[in-house]
PDB file of C-alpha atoms and ligand atoms in Angstrom:
ATOM      1  CA  MET W1410     -65.479 -30.032 113.889  1.00 40.00           C
ATOM      2  CA  THR W1411     -67.005 -31.354 110.737  1.00 41.00           C
ATOM      3  CA  GLY W1412     -64.091 -33.508 109.833  1.00 41.00           C
ATOM      4  CA  ASN W1413     -62.005 -33.056 106.756  1.00 43.00           C
ATOM      5  CA  PRO W1414     -63.464 -34.504 103.593  1.00 43.00           C
ATOM      6  CA  GLY W1415     -60.298 -33.998 101.620  1.00 42.00           C
ATOM      7  CA  GLU W1416     -58.276 -35.939 104.090  1.00 42.00           C
ATOM      8  CA  PHE W1417     -60.792 -38.688 104.075  1.00 40.00           C
ATOM      9  CA  ASP W1418     -60.707 -38.981 100.299  1.00 43.00           C
ATOM     10  CA  ARG W1419     -56.981 -39.182 100.314  1.00 41.00           C
ATOM     11  CA  ARG W1420     -57.071 -42.055 102.765  1.00 40.00           C
ATOM     12  CA  ARG W1421     -59.445 -43.880 100.527  1.00 40.00           C
ATOM     13  CA  VAL W1422     -57.077 -43.501  97.606  1.00 39.00           C
ATOM     14  CA  LEU W1423     -54.175 -44.803  99.633  1.00 39.00           C
ATOM     15  CA  ALA W1424     -56.189 -47.657 101.021  1.00 41.00           C
ATOM     16  CA  GLY W1425     -57.124 -48.596  97.504  1.00 40.00           C
ATOM     17  CA  ALA W1426     -53.527 -49.350  96.640  1.00 41.00           C
ATOM     18  CA  GLY W1427     -53.412 -51.972  99.347  1.00 39.00           C
ATOM     19  CA  SER W1428     -56.360 -53.860  98.014  1.00 38.00           C
ATOM     20  CA  LEU W1429     -55.100 -54.391  94.504  1.00 39.00           C
ATOM     21  CA  ILE W1430     -54.410 -58.034  95.069  1.00 38.00           C
ATOM     22  CA  ALA W1431     -58.083 -58.544  95.592  1.00 38.00           C
ATOM     23  CA  VAL W1432     -59.037 -56.864  92.334  1.00 37.00           C
ATOM     24  CA  GLY W1433     -58.604 -59.943  90.201  1.00 36.00           C
ATOM     25  CA  LEU W1434     -60.613 -62.091  92.517  1.00 36.00           C
ATOM     26  CA  ALA W1435     -63.295 -59.537  93.040  1.00 36.00           C
ATOM     27  CA  GLY W1436     -63.716 -58.834  89.360  1.00 34.00           C
ATOM     28  CA  CYS W1437     -66.833 -60.902  88.991  1.00 38.00           C
ATOM     29  CA  SER W1438     -68.698 -58.835  91.526  1.00 36.00           C
ATOM     30  CA  GLY W1439     -68.669 -55.937  89.113  1.00 35.00           C
ATOM     31  CA  GLY W1440     -69.563 -52.567  90.311  1.00 36.00           C
ATOM     32  CA  ASP W1441     -66.265 -51.354  91.601  1.00 38.00           C
ATOM     33  CA  GLY W1442     -65.389 -49.242  88.686  1.00 37.00           C
ATOM     34  CA  GLY W1443     -63.655 -51.625  86.426  1.00 38.00           C
ATOM     35  CA  GLY W1444     -60.522 -52.580  88.124  1.00 39.00           C
ATOM     36  CA  GLY W1445     -58.021 -49.873  87.740  1.00 39.00           C
ATOM     37  CA  ASN W1446     -55.477 -50.602  85.142  1.00 41.00           C
ATOM     38  CA  GLY W1447     -54.950 -47.553  83.087  1.00 39.00           C
ATOM     39  CA  ASN W1448     -52.285 -46.405  85.453  1.00 41.00           C
ATOM     40  CA  GLY W1449     -48.805 -46.251  84.127  1.00 39.00           C
ATOM     41  CA  ASN W1450     -49.211 -43.722  81.377  1.00 40.00           C
ATOM     42  CA  GLY W1451     -49.388 -40.133  82.221  1.00 38.00           C
ATOM     43  CA  ASN W1452     -47.188 -39.568  85.153  1.00 39.00           C
ATOM     44  CA  GLY W1453     -44.500 -37.229  84.002  1.00 37.00           C
ATOM     45  CA  ASN W1454     -46.166 -34.186  85.354  1.00 36.00           C
ATOM     46  CA  GLY W1455     -45.013 -33.538  88.858  1.00 35.00           C
ATOM     47  CA  ASN W1456     -44.211 -29.926  88.359  1.00 35.00           C
ATOM     48  CA  GLY W1457     -45.237 -28.310  91.506  1.00 34.00           C
ATOM     49  CA  ASN W1458     -48.273 -29.940  92.938  1.00 34.00           C
ATOM     50  CA  GLU W1459     -47.192 -29.885  96.503  1.00 35.00           C
ATOM     51  CA  ASN W1460     -50.446 -30.800  98.059  1.00 35.00           C
ATOM     52  CA  GLY W1461     -49.287 -34.157  99.141  1.00 34.00           C
ATOM     53  CA  ASN W1462     -51.342 -36.445  97.017  1.00 38.00           C
ATOM     54  CA  GLY W1463     -48.399 -38.290  95.589  1.00 36.00           C
ATOM     55  CA  ASN W1464     -49.362 -41.903  95.794  1.00 40.00           C
ATOM     56  CA  GLY W1465     -45.924 -43.299  96.341  1.00 42.00           C
ATOM     57  CA  ASN W1466     -45.488 -45.155  93.088  1.00 50.00           C
ATOM     58  CA  GLY W1467     -43.860 -42.427  91.105  1.00 59.00           C
ATOM     59  CA  ASP W1468     -40.776 -44.570  90.667  1.00 83.00           C
ATOM     60  CA  GLY W1469     -42.163 -46.505  87.742  1.00 92.00           C
ATOM     61  CA  ARG W1470     -43.223 -49.640  89.538  1.00 96.00           C
ATOM     62  CA  THR W1471     -46.433 -51.081  88.185  1.00 97.00           C
ATOM     63  CA  GLU W1472     -49.174 -51.345  90.743  1.00 96.00           C
ATOM     64  CA  GLY W1473     -50.522 -54.814  91.172  1.00 96.00           C
ATOM     65  CA  ALA W1474     -47.564 -56.535  89.528  1.00 98.00           C
ATOM     66  CA  GLU W1475     -46.600 -60.027  90.594  1.00 98.00           C
ATOM     67  CA  ILE W1476     -43.375 -60.048  92.592  1.00 98.00           C
ATOM     68  CA  VAL W1477     -40.334 -62.277  92.673  1.00 98.00           C
ATOM     69  CA  ASN W1478     -37.891 -61.296  95.409  1.00 98.00           C
ATOM     70  CA  VAL W1479     -34.226 -61.343  94.476  1.00 98.00           C
ATOM     71  CA  VAL W1480     -32.429 -62.174  97.680  1.00 97.00           C
ATOM     72  CA  ALA W1481     -28.959 -63.393  98.523  1.00 96.00           C
ATOM     73  CA  ASN W1482     -28.911 -65.868  97.005  1.00 97.00           C
ATOM     74  CA  GLU W1483     -32.140 -67.100  95.530  1.00 97.00           C
ATOM     75  CA  PHE W1484     -35.226 -66.139  93.610  1.00 98.00           C
ATOM     76  CA  ASP W1485     -38.264 -66.249  95.872  1.00 98.00           C
ATOM     77  CA  PRO W1486     -40.560 -67.788  94.834  1.00 98.00           C
ATOM     78  CA  GLN W1487     -38.345 -69.937  92.650  1.00 98.00           C
ATOM     79  CA  ILE W1488     -41.217 -70.930  90.391  1.00 98.00           C
ATOM     80  CA  LEU W1489     -44.350 -68.925  89.784  1.00 98.00           C
ATOM     81  CA  GLU W1490     -47.449 -69.525  87.700  1.00 98.00           C
ATOM     82  CA  ILE W1491     -49.039 -66.471  86.075  1.00 98.00           C
ATOM     83  CA  GLU W1492     -51.525 -65.700  83.337  1.00 98.00           C
ATOM     84  CA  PRO W1493     -50.632 -64.163  79.954  1.00 98.00           C
ATOM     85  CA  GLY W1494     -50.370 -60.393  80.102  1.00 98.00           C
ATOM     86  CA  THR W1495     -49.135 -60.361  83.697  1.00 98.00           C
ATOM     87  CA  VAL W1496     -46.507 -57.829  84.686  1.00 98.00           C
ATOM     88  CA  LEU W1497     -43.878 -59.465  86.847  1.00 98.00           C
ATOM     89  CA  ARG W1498     -41.427 -57.444  88.907  1.00 98.00           C
ATOM     90  CA  TRP W1499     -38.195 -58.769  90.291  1.00 98.00           C
ATOM     91  CA  GLU W1500     -37.421 -56.791  93.433  1.00 98.00           C
ATOM     92  CA  HIS W1501     -33.942 -56.433  94.863  1.00 98.00           C
ATOM     93  CA  ARG W1502     -33.767 -57.674  98.461  1.00 97.00           C
ATOM     94  CA  GLY W1503     -30.039 -58.096  98.875  1.00 97.00           C
ATOM     95  CA  GLY W1504     -26.816 -58.918  97.124  1.00 97.00           C
ATOM     96  CA  THR W1505     -25.735 -58.268  93.556  1.00 97.00           C
ATOM     97  CA  HIS W1506     -27.338 -60.349  90.859  1.00 98.00           C
ATOM     98  CA  THR W1507     -28.401 -60.588  87.278  1.00 98.00           C
ATOM     99  CA  LEU W1508     -31.688 -61.614  85.810  1.00 98.00           C
ATOM    100  CA  THR W1509     -30.828 -63.497  82.646  1.00 98.00           C
ATOM    101  CA  PHE W1510     -33.081 -65.575  80.443  1.00 98.00           C
ATOM    102  CA  TYR W1511     -31.768 -68.874  79.153  1.00 98.00           C
ATOM    103  CA  HIS W1512     -31.803 -67.658  75.577  1.00 98.00           C
ATOM    104  CA  GLU W1513     -29.757 -68.163  72.463  1.00 98.00           C
ATOM    105  CA  ASP W1514     -29.036 -64.418  72.392  1.00 98.00           C
ATOM    106  CA  ASN W1515     -27.430 -64.822  75.829  1.00 98.00           C
ATOM    107  CA  ASP W1516     -25.365 -67.705  74.437  1.00 98.00           C
ATOM    108  CA  ARG W1517     -27.219 -70.255  76.466  1.00 98.00           C
ATOM    109  CA  GLN W1518     -29.593 -73.100  75.803  1.00 98.00           C
ATOM    110  CA  HIS W1519     -32.860 -71.518  74.719  1.00 98.00           C
ATOM    111  CA  ARG W1520     -35.390 -72.149  77.487  1.00 98.00           C
ATOM    112  CA  VAL W1521     -38.144 -69.598  76.862  1.00 98.00           C
ATOM    113  CA  PRO W1522     -40.976 -69.686  74.304  1.00 98.00           C
ATOM    114  CA  GLU W1523     -39.897 -69.154  70.695  1.00 97.00           C
ATOM    115  CA  GLY W1524     -39.888 -65.545  69.586  1.00 97.00           C
ATOM    116  CA  VAL W1525     -39.508 -64.081  73.069  1.00 98.00           C
ATOM    117  CA  GLU W1526     -36.809 -61.461  73.423  1.00 97.00           C
ATOM    118  CA  ALA W1527     -33.765 -62.107  75.572  1.00 98.00           C
ATOM    119  CA  VAL W1528     -33.513 -60.423  78.956  1.00 98.00           C
ATOM    120  CA  ASP W1529     -30.181 -59.845  80.655  1.00 98.00           C
ATOM    121  CA  THR W1530     -30.112 -57.153  83.319  1.00 98.00           C
ATOM    122  CA  VAL W1531     -28.612 -56.444  86.718  1.00 98.00           C
ATOM    123  CA  ILE W1532     -30.544 -56.457  89.962  1.00 98.00           C
ATOM    124  CA  ASN W1533     -28.435 -54.765  92.601  1.00 97.00           C
ATOM    125  CA  PRO W1534     -28.543 -51.937  95.158  1.00 96.00           C
ATOM    126  CA  GLY W1535     -28.484 -49.397  92.327  1.00 94.00           C
ATOM    127  CA  ASP W1536     -30.895 -51.079  89.929  1.00 93.00           C
ATOM    128  CA  THR W1537     -33.440 -52.322  92.346  1.00 96.00           C
ATOM    129  CA  TYR W1538     -36.069 -53.823  90.126  1.00 97.00           C
ATOM    130  CA  TYR W1539     -36.940 -55.023  86.667  1.00 98.00           C
ATOM    131  CA  GLU W1540     -40.367 -55.528  85.167  1.00 98.00           C
ATOM    132  CA  PHE W1541     -41.347 -57.754  82.286  1.00 98.00           C
ATOM    133  CA  THR W1542     -44.774 -58.362  80.785  1.00 98.00           C
ATOM    134  CA  PHE W1543     -45.281 -62.025  80.027  1.00 98.00           C
ATOM    135  CA  GLU W1544     -47.473 -62.133  76.924  1.00 98.00           C
ATOM    136  CA  GLU W1545     -46.454 -65.456  75.398  1.00 98.00           C
ATOM    137  CA  PRO W1546     -47.704 -68.598  77.153  1.00 98.00           C
ATOM    138  CA  GLY W1547     -45.112 -71.157  78.133  1.00 98.00           C
ATOM    139  CA  VAL W1548     -42.265 -71.909  80.505  1.00 98.00           C
ATOM    140  CA  TYR W1549     -39.479 -69.368  80.976  1.00 99.00           C
ATOM    141  CA  ASP W1550     -36.268 -70.369  82.741  1.00 98.00           C
ATOM    142  CA  TYR W1551     -33.783 -67.772  83.931  1.00 98.00           C
ATOM    143  CA  TYR W1552     -30.769 -67.462  86.196  1.00 98.00           C
ATOM    144  CA  CYS W1553     -28.354 -65.161  87.961  1.00 98.00           C
ATOM    145  CA  GLN W1554     -24.962 -65.137  86.303  1.00 98.00           C
ATOM    146  CA  PRO W1555     -22.780 -64.938  89.449  1.00 97.00           C
ATOM    147  CA  HIS W1556     -24.825 -67.499  91.358  1.00 98.00           C
ATOM    148  CA  GLU W1557     -26.053 -69.995  88.794  1.00 98.00           C
ATOM    149  CA  ASN W1558     -23.547 -72.606  89.819  1.00 97.00           C
ATOM    150  CA  SER W1559     -22.517 -71.530  93.304  1.00 95.00           C
ATOM    151  CA  ASP W1560     -26.071 -71.346  94.631  1.00 95.00           C
ATOM    152  CA  GLN W1561     -28.154 -72.718  91.774  1.00 95.00           C
ATOM    153  CA  MET W1562     -29.855 -69.339  91.625  1.00 98.00           C
ATOM    154  CA  ILE W1563     -32.259 -70.374  88.890  1.00 98.00           C
ATOM    155  CA  GLY W1564     -35.916 -69.556  88.519  1.00 98.00           C
ATOM    156  CA  SER W1565     -38.868 -70.416  86.355  1.00 98.00           C
ATOM    157  CA  ILE W1566     -42.030 -68.622  85.303  1.00 98.00           C
ATOM    158  CA  VAL W1567     -44.940 -70.676  84.021  1.00 98.00           C
ATOM    159  CA  VAL W1568     -47.323 -68.640  81.879  1.00 98.00           C
ATOM    160  CA  THR W1569     -50.535 -70.594  81.568  1.00 98.00           C
ATOM    161  CA  GLY W1570     -51.963 -71.635  78.231  1.00 97.00           C
ATOM    162  CA  ASN W1571     -49.136 -73.720  76.766  1.00 98.00           C
ATOM    163  CA  ASP W1572     -49.080 -77.350  77.832  1.00 96.00           C
ATOM    164  CA  ASP W1573     -46.845 -78.520  74.982  1.00 98.00           C
ATOM    165  CA  PRO W1574     -44.370 -80.932  76.606  1.00 97.00           C
ATOM    166  CA  GLU W1575     -41.914 -80.278  73.754  1.00 98.00           C
ATOM    167  CA  GLN W1576     -41.589 -76.547  74.403  1.00 98.00           C
ATOM    168  CA  PRO W1577     -38.075 -75.165  75.003  1.00 98.00           C
ATOM    169  CA  GLY W1578     -38.603 -74.394  78.670  1.00 98.00           C
ATOM    170  CA  LEU W1579     -39.342 -78.043  79.428  1.00 98.00           C
ATOM    171  CA  ALA W1580     -36.436 -79.504  77.470  1.00 98.00           C
ATOM    172  CA  GLU W1581     -33.810 -81.599  79.171  1.00 98.00           C
ATOM    173  CA  PRO W1582     -30.881 -79.419  80.257  1.00 98.00           C
ATOM    174  CA  ASP W1583     -28.099 -79.532  77.702  1.00 97.00           C
ATOM    175  CA  ASP W1584     -25.133 -81.269  79.332  1.00 92.00           C
ATOM    176  CA  GLU W1585     -22.680 -79.004  77.554  1.00 95.00           C
ATOM    177  CA  ASP W1586     -24.435 -75.888  78.832  1.00 96.00           C
ATOM    178  CA  PHE W1587     -24.970 -76.714  82.493  1.00 97.00           C
ATOM    179  CA  GLU W1588     -22.882 -77.680  85.451  1.00 97.00           C
ATOM    180  CA  PRO W1589     -24.253 -80.812  87.090  1.00 96.00           C
ATOM    181  CA  PHE W1590     -25.887 -79.035  90.036  1.00 96.00           C
ATOM    182  CA  ALA W1591     -27.529 -76.450  87.794  1.00 97.00           C
ATOM    183  CA  ALA W1592     -28.723 -79.220  85.480  1.00 97.00           C
ATOM    184  CA  GLN W1593     -30.327 -80.939  88.442  1.00 97.00           C
ATOM    185  CA  GLU W1594     -32.021 -77.704  89.395  1.00 97.00           C
ATOM    186  CA  ILE W1595     -33.403 -77.351  85.881  1.00 98.00           C
ATOM    187  CA  GLN W1596     -34.748 -80.888  86.010  1.00 98.00           C
ATOM    188  CA  ASP W1597     -36.418 -80.198  89.346  1.00 98.00           C
ATOM    189  CA  LEU W1598     -38.004 -77.052  87.948  1.00 98.00           C
ATOM    190  CA  ASN W1599     -39.120 -78.935  84.838  1.00 98.00           C
ATOM    191  CA  GLY W1600     -40.890 -81.407  87.092  1.00 98.00           C
ATOM    192  CA  GLN W1601     -42.646 -78.668  89.032  1.00 98.00           C
ATOM    193  CA  ALA W1602     -43.635 -76.873  85.833  1.00 98.00           C
ATOM    194  CA  ARG W1603     -45.094 -80.074  84.339  1.00 98.00           C
ATOM    195  CA  GLU W1604     -47.033 -80.591  87.533  1.00 97.00           C
ATOM    196  CA  THR W1605     -48.335 -77.027  87.388  1.00 96.00           C
ATOM    197  CA  LEU W1606     -49.426 -77.565  83.777  1.00 96.00           C
ATOM    198  CA  GLY W1607     -50.862 -80.995  84.470  1.00 96.00           C
ATOM    199  CA  ILE W1608     -48.702 -82.764  81.891  1.00 95.00           C
TER     200      ILE W1608
HETATM  201 CU1   CU I2010     -27.333 -63.864  92.273  1.00 73.12          CU
END
C-alpha cells in the first residue's frame, strides 16, 4: 500500500514529453535541468529491455520539432516563422505528396537562401514524415509536385534573421516557371513573409 515509486517516475517521464512546447518559453526560469536537447543520439540499443520504459519516439522523430501537417491537399500551416537551428517536421496527414524546395537543383526557380541544399522527397502513407534543420536564415519556398498547380499546394518557411528584401525567397515568381495561379500564391506568400520580417 505504499504506492509504486517506479510507476510514478515513469509517469513523470511521459508527462515531460507533453510539456516540451513550454521549454523554450520557460527557459529563462532556469532550474529545470537545462532543457533537454541531447536526445536523438544514442537510441539504437533496444535489445531486450522489456520493462516498458520505451518513450514512444523510437521512430526517429525529433521531440519538440515544429510541425507542418501535410494534408490533402495543403500544407498546414502554409507559412511558418521559426528561429535558426529549428528542426521542422512535415507530418503526413493524408494523400500522396512531395516536399520539394524551389531550387535550381530541382530545375526550378531558386527560392531558398543561397548555399542551402535541395530537398525533394515524398510524403505519403509509406514515408510519413520528413525532418529538416533550418540553419540558414531567410525565406524558403517549397511545393508539392502533384498539387502545385491543381491546388496551389505551396508553402513557405521564414527563418528569422534575414530581412534582405533581395533574397531569393522573396523574388518575384518567374513567369516562365510558374502557372498563373501558383505565381499568385507565391506573391501572396511573399507578402506574408515580408510582413513577418517587417520589411
Ligand atoms: Cu500534394
